[in-house]
PDB file of C-alpha atoms in Angstrom:
ATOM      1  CA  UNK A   5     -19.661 -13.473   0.647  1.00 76.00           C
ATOM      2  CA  UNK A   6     -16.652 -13.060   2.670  1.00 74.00           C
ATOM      3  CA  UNK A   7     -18.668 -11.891   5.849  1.00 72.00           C
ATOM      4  CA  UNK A   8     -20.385 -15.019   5.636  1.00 76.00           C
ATOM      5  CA  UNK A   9     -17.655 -17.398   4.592  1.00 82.00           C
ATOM      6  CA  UNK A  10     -15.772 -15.501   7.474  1.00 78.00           C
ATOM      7  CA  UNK A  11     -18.075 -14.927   9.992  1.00 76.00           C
ATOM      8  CA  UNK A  12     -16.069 -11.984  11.256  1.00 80.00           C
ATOM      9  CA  UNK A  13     -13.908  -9.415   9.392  1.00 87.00           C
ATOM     10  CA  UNK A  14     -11.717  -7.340  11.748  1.00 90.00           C
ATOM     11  CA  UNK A  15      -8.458  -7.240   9.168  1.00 94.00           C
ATOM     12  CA  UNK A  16      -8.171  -5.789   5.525  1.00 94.00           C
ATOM     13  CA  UNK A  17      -4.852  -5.348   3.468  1.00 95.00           C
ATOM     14  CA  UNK A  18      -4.931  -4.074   0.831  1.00 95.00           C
ATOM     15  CA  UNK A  19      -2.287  -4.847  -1.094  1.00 92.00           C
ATOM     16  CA  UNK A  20      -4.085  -4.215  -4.933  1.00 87.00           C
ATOM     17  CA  UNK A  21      -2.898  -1.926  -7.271  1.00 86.00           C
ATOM     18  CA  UNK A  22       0.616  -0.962  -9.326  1.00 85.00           C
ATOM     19  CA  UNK A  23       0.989   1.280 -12.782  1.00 81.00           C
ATOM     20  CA  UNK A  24      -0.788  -1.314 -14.895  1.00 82.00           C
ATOM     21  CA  UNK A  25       1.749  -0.758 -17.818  1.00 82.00           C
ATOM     22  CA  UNK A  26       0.302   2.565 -18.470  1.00 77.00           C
ATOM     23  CA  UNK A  27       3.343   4.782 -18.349  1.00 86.00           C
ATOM     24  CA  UNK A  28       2.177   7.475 -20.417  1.00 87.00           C
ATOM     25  CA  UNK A  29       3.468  11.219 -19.273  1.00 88.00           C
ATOM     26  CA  UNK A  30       0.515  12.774 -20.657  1.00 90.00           C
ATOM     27  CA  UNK A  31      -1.754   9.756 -19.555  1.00 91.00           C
ATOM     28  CA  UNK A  32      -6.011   9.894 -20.469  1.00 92.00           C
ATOM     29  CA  UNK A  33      -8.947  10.535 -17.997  1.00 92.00           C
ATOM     30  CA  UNK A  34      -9.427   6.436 -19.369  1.00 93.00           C
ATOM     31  CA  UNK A  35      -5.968   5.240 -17.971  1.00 93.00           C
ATOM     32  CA  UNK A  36      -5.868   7.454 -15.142  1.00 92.00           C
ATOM     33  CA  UNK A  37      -8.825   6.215 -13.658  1.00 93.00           C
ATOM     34  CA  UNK A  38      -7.764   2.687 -14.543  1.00 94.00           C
ATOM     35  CA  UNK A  39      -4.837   2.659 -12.222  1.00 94.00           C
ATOM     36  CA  UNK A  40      -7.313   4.850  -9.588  1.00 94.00           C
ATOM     37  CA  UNK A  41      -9.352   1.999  -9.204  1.00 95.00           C
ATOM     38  CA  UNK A  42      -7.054  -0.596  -9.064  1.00 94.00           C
ATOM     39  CA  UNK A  43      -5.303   1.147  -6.336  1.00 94.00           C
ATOM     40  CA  UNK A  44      -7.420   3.741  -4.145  1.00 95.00           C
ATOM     41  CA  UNK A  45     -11.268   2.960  -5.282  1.00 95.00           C
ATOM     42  CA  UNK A  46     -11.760  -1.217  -4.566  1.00 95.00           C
ATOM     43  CA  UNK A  47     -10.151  -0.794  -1.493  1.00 95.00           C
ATOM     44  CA  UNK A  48     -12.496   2.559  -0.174  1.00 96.00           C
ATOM     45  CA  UNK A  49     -15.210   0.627  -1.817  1.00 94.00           C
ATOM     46  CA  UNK A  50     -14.189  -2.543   0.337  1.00 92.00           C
ATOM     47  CA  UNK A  51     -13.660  -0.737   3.464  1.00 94.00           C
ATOM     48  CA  UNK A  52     -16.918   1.086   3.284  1.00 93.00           C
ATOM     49  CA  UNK A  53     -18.455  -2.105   2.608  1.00 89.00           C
ATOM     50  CA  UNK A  54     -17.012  -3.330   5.791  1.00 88.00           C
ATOM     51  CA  UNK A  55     -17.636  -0.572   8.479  1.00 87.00           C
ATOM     52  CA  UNK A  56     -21.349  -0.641   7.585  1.00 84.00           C
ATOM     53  CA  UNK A  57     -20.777  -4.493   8.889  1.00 80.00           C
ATOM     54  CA  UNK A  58     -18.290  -4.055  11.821  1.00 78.00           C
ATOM     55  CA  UNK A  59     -19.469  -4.122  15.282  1.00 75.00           C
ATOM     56  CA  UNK A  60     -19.182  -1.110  17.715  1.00 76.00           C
ATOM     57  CA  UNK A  61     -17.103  -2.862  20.026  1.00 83.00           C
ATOM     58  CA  UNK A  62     -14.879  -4.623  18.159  1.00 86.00           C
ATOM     59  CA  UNK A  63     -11.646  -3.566  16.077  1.00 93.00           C
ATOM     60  CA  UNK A  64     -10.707  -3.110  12.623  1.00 94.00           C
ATOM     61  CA  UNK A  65      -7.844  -2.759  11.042  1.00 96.00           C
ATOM     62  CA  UNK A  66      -7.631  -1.635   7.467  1.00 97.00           C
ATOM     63  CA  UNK A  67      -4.161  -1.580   6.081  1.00 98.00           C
ATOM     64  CA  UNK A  68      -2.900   0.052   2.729  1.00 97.00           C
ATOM     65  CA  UNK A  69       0.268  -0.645   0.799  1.00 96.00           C
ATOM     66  CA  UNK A  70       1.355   2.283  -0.860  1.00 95.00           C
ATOM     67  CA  UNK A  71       4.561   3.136  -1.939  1.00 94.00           C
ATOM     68  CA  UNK A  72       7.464   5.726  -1.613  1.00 92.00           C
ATOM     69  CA  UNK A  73       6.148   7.192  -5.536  1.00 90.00           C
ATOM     70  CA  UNK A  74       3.301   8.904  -3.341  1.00 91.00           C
ATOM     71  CA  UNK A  75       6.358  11.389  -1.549  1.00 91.00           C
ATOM     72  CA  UNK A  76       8.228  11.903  -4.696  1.00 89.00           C
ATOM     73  CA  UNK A  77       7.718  11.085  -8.517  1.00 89.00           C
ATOM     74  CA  UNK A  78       9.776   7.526  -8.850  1.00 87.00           C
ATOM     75  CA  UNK A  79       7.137   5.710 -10.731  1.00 87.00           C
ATOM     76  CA  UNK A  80       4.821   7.052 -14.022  1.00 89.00           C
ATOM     77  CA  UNK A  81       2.568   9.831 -13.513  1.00 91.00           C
ATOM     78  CA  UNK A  82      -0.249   8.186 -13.047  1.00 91.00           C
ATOM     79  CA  UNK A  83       1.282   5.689 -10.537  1.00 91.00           C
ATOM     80  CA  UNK A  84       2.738   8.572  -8.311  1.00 92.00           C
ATOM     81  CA  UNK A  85      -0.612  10.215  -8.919  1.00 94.00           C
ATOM     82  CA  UNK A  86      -2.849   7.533  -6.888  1.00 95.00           C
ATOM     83  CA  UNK A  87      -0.434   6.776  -4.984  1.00 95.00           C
ATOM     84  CA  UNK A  88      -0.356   9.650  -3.256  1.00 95.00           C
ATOM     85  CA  UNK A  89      -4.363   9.867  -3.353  1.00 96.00           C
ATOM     86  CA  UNK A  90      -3.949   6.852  -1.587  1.00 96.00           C
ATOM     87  CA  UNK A  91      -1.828   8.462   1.187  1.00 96.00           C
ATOM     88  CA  UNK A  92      -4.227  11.095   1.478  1.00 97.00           C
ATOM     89  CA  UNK A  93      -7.251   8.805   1.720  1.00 97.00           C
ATOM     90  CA  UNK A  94      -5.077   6.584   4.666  1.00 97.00           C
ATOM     91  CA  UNK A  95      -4.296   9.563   6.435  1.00 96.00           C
ATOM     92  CA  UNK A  96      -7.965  11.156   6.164  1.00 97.00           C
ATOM     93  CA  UNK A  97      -9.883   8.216   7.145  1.00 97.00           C
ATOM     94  CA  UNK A  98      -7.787   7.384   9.552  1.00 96.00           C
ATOM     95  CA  UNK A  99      -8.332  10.654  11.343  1.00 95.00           C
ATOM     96  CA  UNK A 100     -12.263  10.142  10.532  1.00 94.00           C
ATOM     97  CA  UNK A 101     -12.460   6.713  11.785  1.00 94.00           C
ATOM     98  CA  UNK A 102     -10.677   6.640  15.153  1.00 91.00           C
ATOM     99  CA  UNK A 103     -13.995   6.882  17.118  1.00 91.00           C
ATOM    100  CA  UNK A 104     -15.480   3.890  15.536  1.00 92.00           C
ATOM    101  CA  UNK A 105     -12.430   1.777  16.984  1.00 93.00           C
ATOM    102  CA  UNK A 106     -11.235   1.493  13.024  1.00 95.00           C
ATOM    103  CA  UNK A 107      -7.531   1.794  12.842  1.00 97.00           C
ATOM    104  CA  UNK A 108      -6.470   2.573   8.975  1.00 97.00           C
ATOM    105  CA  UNK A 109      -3.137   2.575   8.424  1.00 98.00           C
ATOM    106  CA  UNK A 110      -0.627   1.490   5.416  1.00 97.00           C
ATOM    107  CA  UNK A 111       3.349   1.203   4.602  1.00 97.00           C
ATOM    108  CA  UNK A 112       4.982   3.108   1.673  1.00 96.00           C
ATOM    109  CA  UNK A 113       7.803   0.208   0.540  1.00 96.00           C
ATOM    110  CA  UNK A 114      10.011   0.976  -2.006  1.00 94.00           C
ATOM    111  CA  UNK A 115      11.589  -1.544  -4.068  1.00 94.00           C
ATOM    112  CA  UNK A 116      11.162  -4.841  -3.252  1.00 95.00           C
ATOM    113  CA  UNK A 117      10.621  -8.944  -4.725  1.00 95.00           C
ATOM    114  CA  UNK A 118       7.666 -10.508  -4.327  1.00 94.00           C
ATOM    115  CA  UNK A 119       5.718 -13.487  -6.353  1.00 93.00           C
ATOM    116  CA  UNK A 120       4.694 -11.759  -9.342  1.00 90.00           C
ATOM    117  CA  UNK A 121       5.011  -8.312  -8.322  1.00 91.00           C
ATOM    118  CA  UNK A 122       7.009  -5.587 -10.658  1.00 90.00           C
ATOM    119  CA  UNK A 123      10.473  -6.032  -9.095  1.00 93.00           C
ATOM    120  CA  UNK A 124       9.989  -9.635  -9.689  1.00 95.00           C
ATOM    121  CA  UNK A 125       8.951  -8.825 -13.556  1.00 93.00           C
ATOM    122  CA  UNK A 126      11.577  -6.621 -13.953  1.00 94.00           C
ATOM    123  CA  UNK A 127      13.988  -8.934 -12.447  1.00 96.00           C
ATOM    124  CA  UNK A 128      12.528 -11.579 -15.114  1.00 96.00           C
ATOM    125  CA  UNK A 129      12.374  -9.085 -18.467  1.00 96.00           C
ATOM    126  CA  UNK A 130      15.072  -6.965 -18.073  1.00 96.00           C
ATOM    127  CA  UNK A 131      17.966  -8.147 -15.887  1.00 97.00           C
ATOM    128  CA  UNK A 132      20.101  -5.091 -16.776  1.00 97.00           C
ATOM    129  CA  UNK A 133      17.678  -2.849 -15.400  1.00 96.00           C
ATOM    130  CA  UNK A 134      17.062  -4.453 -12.810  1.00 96.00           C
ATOM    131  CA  UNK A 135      20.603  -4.397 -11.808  1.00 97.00           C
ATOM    132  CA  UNK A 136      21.196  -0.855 -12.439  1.00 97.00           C
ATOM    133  CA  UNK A 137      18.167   0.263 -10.321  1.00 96.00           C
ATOM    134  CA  UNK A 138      19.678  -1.759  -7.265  1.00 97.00           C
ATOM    135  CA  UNK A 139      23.178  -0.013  -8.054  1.00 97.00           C
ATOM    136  CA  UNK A 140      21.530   3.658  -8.605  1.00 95.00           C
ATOM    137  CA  UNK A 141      18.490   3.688  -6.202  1.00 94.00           C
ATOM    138  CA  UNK A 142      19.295   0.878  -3.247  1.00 96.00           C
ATOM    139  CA  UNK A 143      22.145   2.468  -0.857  1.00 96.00           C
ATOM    140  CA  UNK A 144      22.487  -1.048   0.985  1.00 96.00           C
ATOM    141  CA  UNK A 145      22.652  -2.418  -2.722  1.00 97.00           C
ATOM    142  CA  UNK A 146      20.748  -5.205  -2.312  1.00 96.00           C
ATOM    143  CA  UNK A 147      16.779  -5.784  -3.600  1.00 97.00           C
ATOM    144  CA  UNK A 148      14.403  -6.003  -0.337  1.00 96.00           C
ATOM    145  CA  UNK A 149      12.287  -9.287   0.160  1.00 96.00           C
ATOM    146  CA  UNK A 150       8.291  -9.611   0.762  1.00 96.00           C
ATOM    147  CA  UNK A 151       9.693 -11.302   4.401  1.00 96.00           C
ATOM    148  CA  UNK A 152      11.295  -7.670   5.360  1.00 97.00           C
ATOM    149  CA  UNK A 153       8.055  -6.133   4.891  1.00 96.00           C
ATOM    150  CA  UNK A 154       5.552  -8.602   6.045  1.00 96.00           C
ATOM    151  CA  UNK A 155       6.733  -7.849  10.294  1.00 97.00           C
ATOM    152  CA  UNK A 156       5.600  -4.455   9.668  1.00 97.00           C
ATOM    153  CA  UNK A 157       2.125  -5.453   7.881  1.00 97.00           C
ATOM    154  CA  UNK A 158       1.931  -7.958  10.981  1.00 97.00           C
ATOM    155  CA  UNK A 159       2.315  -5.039  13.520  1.00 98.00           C
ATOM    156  CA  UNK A 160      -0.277  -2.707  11.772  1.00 98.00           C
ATOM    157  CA  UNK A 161      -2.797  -5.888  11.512  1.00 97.00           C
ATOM    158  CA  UNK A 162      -1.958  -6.206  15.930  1.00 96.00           C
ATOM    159  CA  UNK A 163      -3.387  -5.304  19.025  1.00 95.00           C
ATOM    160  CA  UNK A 164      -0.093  -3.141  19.399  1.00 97.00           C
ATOM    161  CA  UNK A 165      -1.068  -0.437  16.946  1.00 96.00           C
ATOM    162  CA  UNK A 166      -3.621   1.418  18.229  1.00 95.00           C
ATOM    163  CA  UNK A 167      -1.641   4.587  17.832  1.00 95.00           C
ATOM    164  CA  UNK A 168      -1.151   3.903  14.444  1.00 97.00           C
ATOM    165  CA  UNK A 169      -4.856   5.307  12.555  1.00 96.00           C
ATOM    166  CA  UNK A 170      -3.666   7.730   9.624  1.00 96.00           C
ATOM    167  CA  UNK A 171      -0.001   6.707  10.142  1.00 96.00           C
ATOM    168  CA  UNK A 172       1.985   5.477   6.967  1.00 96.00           C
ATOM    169  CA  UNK A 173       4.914   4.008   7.332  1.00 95.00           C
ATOM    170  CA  UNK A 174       7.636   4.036   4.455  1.00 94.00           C
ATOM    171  CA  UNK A 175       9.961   0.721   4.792  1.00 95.00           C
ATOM    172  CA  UNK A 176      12.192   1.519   1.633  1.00 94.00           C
ATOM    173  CA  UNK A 177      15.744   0.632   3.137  1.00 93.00           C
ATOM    174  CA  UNK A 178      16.757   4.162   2.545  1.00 91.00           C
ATOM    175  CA  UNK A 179      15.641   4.613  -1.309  1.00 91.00           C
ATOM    176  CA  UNK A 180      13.367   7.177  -0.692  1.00 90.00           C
ATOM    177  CA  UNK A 181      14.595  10.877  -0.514  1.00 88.00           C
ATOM    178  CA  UNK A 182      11.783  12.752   0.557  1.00 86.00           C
ATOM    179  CA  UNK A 183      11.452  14.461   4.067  1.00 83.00           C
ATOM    180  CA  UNK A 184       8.127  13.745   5.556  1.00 67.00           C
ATOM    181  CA  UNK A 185       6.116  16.107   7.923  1.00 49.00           C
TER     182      UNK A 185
END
């Protein structure tokens, strides 16, 4: 529907996806697979959907928003756990895909407000919590906005990053503590 409402499809972000509420340690095949597909198996589903559309000439980008839980365990289990099948899958199919002129690609934010989004929840719930995760995990102390992020998105989506298939790209403000290699 979208290829013919559209006409042409040459950019995807996926931007799907989040713990779902299920915060269990020891979370079930049932849950895990929940928070899977919401945030790694609609969007390979999508994108596979896609390439079988695109073009061999033209470009597509297919962007990913992670987060910084797929370097090190900030969120639930299972939230850390597809996110960082979701890194794998960006890198890997990046890698795969170069030669079809398919440029996948994602950021890895860490905290940050936008409409309706978990920080925003939180925010809404639980001020106190809120609070004390900007004082304990934001050096710059100071929650990140959707409008610091979307530049970056813009650039992945652009003719200017061809050198970007498989790349991920954390833009955390300094919360996250992992090295990357």
């Amino acid at each position: 529907k979208a290829k013919k409402f559209l006409k042409k499809i040459d950019i995807v972000i996926h931007a799907a996806g989040g713990g779902l509420g299920l915060k269990k340690s020891l979370i079930d095949n049932g849950d895990l697979n929940t928070i899977f597909q919401a945030n790694l198996g609609a969007a390979a589903e999508i994108n596979k959907c896609l390439i079988k559309l695109k073009k061999n000439k033209d470009t597509l980008h297919l962007v990913h928003v992670g987060s910084i839980a797929s370097t090190e365990a900030v969120g639930s289990v299972g939230y850390n756990v597809v996110k960082s099948a979701l890194s794998a899958y960006v890198k890997s199919i990046g890698r795969e895909l170069y030669k079809n002129n398919i440029i996948a690609s994602g950021i890895l934010p860490g905290g940050f407000i936008a409409k309706g989004n978990a920080m925003e929840r939180l925010k809404s719930k639980n001020l106190k919590d809120y609070n004390k995760f900007i004082k304990t995990r934001l050096p710059r102390k100071k929650m990140g906005s959707v409008n610091e992020i979307l530049p970056m998105l813009l650039f992945l989506c652009s003719k200017h990053s061809s050198m970007m298939g498989g790349c991920l790209v954390p833009i955390d403000a300094g919360e996250g503590k992992a090295y990357q290699t």
